[in-house]
mmCIF file of C-alpha atoms in Angstrom:
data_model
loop_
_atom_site.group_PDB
_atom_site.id
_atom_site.type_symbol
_atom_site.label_atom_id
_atom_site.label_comp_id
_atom_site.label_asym_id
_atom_site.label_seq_id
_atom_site.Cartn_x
_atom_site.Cartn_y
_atom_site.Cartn_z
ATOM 1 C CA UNK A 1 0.000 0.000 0.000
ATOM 2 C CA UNK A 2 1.176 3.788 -0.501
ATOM 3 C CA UNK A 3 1.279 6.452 1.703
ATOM 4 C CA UNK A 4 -1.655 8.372 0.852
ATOM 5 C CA UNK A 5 -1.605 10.676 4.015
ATOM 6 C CA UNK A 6 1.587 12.381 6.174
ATOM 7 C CA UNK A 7 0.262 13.460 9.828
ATOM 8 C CA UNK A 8 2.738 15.911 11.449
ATOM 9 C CA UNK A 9 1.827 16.339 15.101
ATOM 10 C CA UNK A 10 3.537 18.956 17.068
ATOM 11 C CA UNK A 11 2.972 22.084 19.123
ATOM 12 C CA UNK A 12 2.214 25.600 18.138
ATOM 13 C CA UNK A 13 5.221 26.939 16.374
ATOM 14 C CA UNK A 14 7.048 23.803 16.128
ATOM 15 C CA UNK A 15 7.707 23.906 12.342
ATOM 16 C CA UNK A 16 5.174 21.915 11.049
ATOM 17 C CA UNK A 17 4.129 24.310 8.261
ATOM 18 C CA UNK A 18 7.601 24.966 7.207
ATOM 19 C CA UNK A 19 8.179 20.832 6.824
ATOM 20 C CA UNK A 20 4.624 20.764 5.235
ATOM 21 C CA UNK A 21 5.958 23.165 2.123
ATOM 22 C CA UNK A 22 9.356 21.388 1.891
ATOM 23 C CA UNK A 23 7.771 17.778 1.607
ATOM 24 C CA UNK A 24 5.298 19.889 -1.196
ATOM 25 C CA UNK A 25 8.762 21.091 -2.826
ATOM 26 C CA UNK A 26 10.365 17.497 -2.598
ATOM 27 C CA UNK A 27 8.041 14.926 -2.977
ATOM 28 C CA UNK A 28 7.468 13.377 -6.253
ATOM 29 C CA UNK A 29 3.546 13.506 -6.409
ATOM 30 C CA UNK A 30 1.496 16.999 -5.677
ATOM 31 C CA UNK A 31 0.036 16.842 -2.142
ATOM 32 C CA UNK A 32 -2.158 18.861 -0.358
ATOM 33 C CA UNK A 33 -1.224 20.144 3.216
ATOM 34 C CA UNK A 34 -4.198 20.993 5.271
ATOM 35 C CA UNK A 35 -3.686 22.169 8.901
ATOM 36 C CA UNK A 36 -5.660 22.415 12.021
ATOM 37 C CA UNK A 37 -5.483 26.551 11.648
ATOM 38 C CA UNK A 38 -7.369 26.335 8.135
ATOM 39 C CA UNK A 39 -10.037 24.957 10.352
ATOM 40 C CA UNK A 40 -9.497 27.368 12.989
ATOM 41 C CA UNK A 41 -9.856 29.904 10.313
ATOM 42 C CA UNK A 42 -13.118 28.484 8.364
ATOM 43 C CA UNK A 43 -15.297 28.411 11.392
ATOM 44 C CA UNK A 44 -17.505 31.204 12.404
ATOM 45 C CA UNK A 45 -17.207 32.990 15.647
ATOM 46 C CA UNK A 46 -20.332 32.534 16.579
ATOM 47 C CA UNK A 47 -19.675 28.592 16.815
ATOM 48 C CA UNK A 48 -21.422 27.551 20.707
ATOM 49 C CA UNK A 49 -18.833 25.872 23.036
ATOM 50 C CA UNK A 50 -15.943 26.245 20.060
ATOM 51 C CA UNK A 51 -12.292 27.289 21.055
ATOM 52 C CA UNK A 52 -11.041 29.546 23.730
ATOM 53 C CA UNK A 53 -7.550 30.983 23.124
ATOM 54 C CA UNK A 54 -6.772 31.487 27.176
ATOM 55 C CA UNK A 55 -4.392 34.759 28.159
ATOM 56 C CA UNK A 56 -1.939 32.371 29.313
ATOM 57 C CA UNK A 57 -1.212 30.628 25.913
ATOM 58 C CA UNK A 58 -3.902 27.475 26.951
ATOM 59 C CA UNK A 59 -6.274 26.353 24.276
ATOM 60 C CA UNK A 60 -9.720 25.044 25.492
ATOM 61 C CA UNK A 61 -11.669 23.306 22.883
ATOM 62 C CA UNK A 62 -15.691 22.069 23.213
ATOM 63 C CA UNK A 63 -17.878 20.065 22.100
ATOM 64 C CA UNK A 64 -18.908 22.585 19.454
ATOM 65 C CA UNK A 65 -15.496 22.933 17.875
ATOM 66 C CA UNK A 66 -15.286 19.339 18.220
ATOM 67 C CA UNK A 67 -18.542 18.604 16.434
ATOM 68 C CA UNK A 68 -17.029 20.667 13.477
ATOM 69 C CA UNK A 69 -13.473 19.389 13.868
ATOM 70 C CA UNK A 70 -14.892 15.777 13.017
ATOM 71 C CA UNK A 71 -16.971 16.402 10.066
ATOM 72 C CA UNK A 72 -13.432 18.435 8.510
ATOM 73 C CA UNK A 73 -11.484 14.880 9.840
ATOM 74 C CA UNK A 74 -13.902 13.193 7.510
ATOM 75 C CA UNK A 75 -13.693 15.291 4.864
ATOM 76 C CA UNK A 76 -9.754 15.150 4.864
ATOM 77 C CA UNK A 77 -9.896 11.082 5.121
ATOM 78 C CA UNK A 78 -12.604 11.498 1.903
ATOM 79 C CA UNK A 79 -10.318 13.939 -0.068
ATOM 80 C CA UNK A 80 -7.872 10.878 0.551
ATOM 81 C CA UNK A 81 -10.020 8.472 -0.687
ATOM 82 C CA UNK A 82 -10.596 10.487 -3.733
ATOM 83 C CA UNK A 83 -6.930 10.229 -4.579
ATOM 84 C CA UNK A 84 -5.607 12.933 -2.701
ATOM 85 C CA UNK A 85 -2.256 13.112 -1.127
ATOM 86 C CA UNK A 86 -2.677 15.234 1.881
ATOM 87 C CA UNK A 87 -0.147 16.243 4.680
ATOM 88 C CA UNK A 88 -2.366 16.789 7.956
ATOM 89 C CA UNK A 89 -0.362 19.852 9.984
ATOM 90 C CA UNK A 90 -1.728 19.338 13.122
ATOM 91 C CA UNK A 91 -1.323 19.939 16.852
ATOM 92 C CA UNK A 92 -2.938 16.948 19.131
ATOM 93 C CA UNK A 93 -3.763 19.064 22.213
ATOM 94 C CA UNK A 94 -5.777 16.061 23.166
ATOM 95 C CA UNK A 95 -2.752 13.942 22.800
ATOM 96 C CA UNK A 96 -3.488 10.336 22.508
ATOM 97 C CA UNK A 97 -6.955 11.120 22.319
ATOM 98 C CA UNK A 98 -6.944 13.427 19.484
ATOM 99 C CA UNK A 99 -4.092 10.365 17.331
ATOM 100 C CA UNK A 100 -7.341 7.785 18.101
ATOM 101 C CA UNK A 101 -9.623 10.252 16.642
ATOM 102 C CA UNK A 102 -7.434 10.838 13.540
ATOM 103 C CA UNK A 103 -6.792 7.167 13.255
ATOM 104 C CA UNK A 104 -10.485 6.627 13.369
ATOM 105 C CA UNK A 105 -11.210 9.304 10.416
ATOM 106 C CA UNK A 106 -8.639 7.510 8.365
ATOM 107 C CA UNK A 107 -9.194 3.956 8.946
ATOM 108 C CA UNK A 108 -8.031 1.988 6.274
ATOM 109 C CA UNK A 109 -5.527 4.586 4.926
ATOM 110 C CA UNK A 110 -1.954 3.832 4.953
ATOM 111 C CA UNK A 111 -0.692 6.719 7.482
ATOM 112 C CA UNK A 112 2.945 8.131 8.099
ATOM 113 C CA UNK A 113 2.760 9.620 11.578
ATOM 114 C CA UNK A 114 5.078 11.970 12.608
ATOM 115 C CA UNK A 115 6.221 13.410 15.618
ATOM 116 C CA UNK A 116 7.689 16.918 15.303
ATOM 117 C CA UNK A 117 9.365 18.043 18.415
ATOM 118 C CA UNK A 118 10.878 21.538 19.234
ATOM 119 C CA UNK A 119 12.024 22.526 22.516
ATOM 120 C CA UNK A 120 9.558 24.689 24.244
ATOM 121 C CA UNK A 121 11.629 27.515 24.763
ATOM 122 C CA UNK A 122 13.102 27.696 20.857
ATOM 123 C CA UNK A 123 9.401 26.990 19.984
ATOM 124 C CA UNK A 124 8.435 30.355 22.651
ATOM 125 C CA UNK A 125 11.134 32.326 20.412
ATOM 126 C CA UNK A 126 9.366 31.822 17.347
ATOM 127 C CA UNK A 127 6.017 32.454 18.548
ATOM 128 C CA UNK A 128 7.535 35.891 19.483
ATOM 129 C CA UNK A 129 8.853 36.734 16.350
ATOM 130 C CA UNK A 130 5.179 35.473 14.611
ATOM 131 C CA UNK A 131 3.429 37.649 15.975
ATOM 132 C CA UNK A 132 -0.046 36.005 15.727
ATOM 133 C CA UNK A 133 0.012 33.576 18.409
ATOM 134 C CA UNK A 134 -1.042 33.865 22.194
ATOM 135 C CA UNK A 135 2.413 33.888 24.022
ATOM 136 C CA UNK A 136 3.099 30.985 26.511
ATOM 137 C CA UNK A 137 1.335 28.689 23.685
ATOM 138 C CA UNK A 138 4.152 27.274 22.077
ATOM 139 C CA UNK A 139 5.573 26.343 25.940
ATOM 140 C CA UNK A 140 2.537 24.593 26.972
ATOM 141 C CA UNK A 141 2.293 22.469 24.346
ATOM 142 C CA UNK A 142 5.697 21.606 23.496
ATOM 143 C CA UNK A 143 6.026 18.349 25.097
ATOM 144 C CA UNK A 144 1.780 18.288 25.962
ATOM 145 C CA UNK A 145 0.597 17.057 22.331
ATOM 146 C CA UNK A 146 3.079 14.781 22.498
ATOM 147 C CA UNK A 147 2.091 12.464 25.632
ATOM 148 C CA UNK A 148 0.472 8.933 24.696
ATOM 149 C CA UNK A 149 1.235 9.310 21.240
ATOM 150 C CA UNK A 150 2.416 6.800 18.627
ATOM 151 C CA UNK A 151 4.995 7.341 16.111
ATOM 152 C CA UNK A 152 6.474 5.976 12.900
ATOM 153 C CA UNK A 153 8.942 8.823 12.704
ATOM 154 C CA UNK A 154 10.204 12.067 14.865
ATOM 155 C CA UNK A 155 12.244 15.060 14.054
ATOM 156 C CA UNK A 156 13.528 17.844 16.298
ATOM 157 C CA UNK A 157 13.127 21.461 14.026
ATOM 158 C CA UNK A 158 15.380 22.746 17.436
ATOM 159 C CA UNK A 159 18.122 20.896 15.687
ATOM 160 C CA UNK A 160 16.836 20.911 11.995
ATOM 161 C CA UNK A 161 15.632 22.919 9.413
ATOM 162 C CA UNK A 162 12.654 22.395 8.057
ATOM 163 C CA UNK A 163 13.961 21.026 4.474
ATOM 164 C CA UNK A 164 16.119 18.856 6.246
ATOM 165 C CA UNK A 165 13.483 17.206 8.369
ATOM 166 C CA UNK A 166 11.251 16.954 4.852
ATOM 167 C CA UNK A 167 13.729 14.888 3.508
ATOM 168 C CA UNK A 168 14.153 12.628 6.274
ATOM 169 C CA UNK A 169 10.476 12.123 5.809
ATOM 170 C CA UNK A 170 10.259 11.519 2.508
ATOM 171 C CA UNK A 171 12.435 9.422 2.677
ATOM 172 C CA UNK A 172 10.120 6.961 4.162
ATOM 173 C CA UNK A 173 7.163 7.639 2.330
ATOM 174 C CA UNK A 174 6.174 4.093 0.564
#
C-alpha cells in the first residue's frame, strides 16, 4: 500500500508548516497540506462551546469545535479516498486522544505519523517573532501534544531545518 496521508503532530510553532511546504517542494507527487489553523480559520465565531484561546497561551476546545473538527477529519480522510495526497499539519492538544480520533477518520488509509518536536523555549522564540500567536502557547504544548502518542517517525526542528526534516520524511514515504 502507498502512503496516501503524512500526519505531522507537534505544538504551536514547532515547524510543522515549514516541513509541510518542503515535503510539497520534494516529494514526487502533488500533495495537499491541510492544517488544524485552516479549520481554525473556516469556522464562524459565533460557533457555541468552540475554542477559547486562554491569556496564558492554553487552548480550550468544546464540544462545538469538536462537532465541526470531526466532520473536517472526515472530509480530509474522503479527499484521501478520492486520490488525494494530503499532509495533515496538526497539533494533538488532546494527545493520545486526538491520534485515536485521527486514526479513526482515516481507517483503512496507509498513514505516516510523525512526531515533530521543538524545545519549548526555541518553539516560545518563534512564537515571538510570529506575531499572531497567544504567548506561553508554544511552551505549553511543546512536550503536551506529544504524551500517549504513537509514532512511525520524529524530528527535532530545534536541531533541523525544516527542508532537512522533509527529507528525512520523505524518505520513508512508501
Amino acid at each position: 500500500m502507498t502512503t496516501r496521508v503524512i500526519v505531522l503532530n507537534g505544538g504551536s510553532s514547532s515547524g510543522k508548516s515549514g516541513i509541510a511546504r518542503c515535503l510539497q517542494a520534494v516529494l514526487p507527487e502533488p500533495w495537499l497540506t491541510l492544517g488544524v489553523d485552516t479549520l481554525i480559520d473556516a469556522m464562524p465565531s459565533t460557533v457555541d462551546d468552540g475554542i477559547d484561546f486562554a491569556s496564558d497561551g492554553g487552548v480550550n476546545v468544546g464540544s462545538g469545535f469538536q462537532r465541526l473538527e470531526n466532520a473536517w477529519m472526515a472530509g480530509v480522510a474522503a479527499m484521501v479516498r478520492a486520490g488525494a495526497r494530503v499532509i495533515v499539519d496538526d497539533a494533538f492538544l488532546g494527545g493520545a486522544e486526538s491520534q485515536r480520533r485521527w486514526r479513526e477518520a482515516l481507517d483503512g488509509l496507509e498513514v505516516l505519523w510523525v512526531g515533530v518536536h521543538c524545545d519549548g523555549v526555541v518553539a516560545a522564540g518563534r512564537e515571538m517573532a510570529r506575531g499572531d500567536r497567544v504567548a506561553g502557547m508554544a511552551e505549553a504544548q511543546a512536550e503536551a501534544v506529544h504524551r500517549g502518542v504513537v509514532y512511525d517517525f520524529e524530528v527535532d526542528t530545534g536541531l533541523n531545518e525544516a527542508l532537512v526534516c522533509a527529507r528525512e520524511i520523505a524518505a520513508r514515504i512508501a
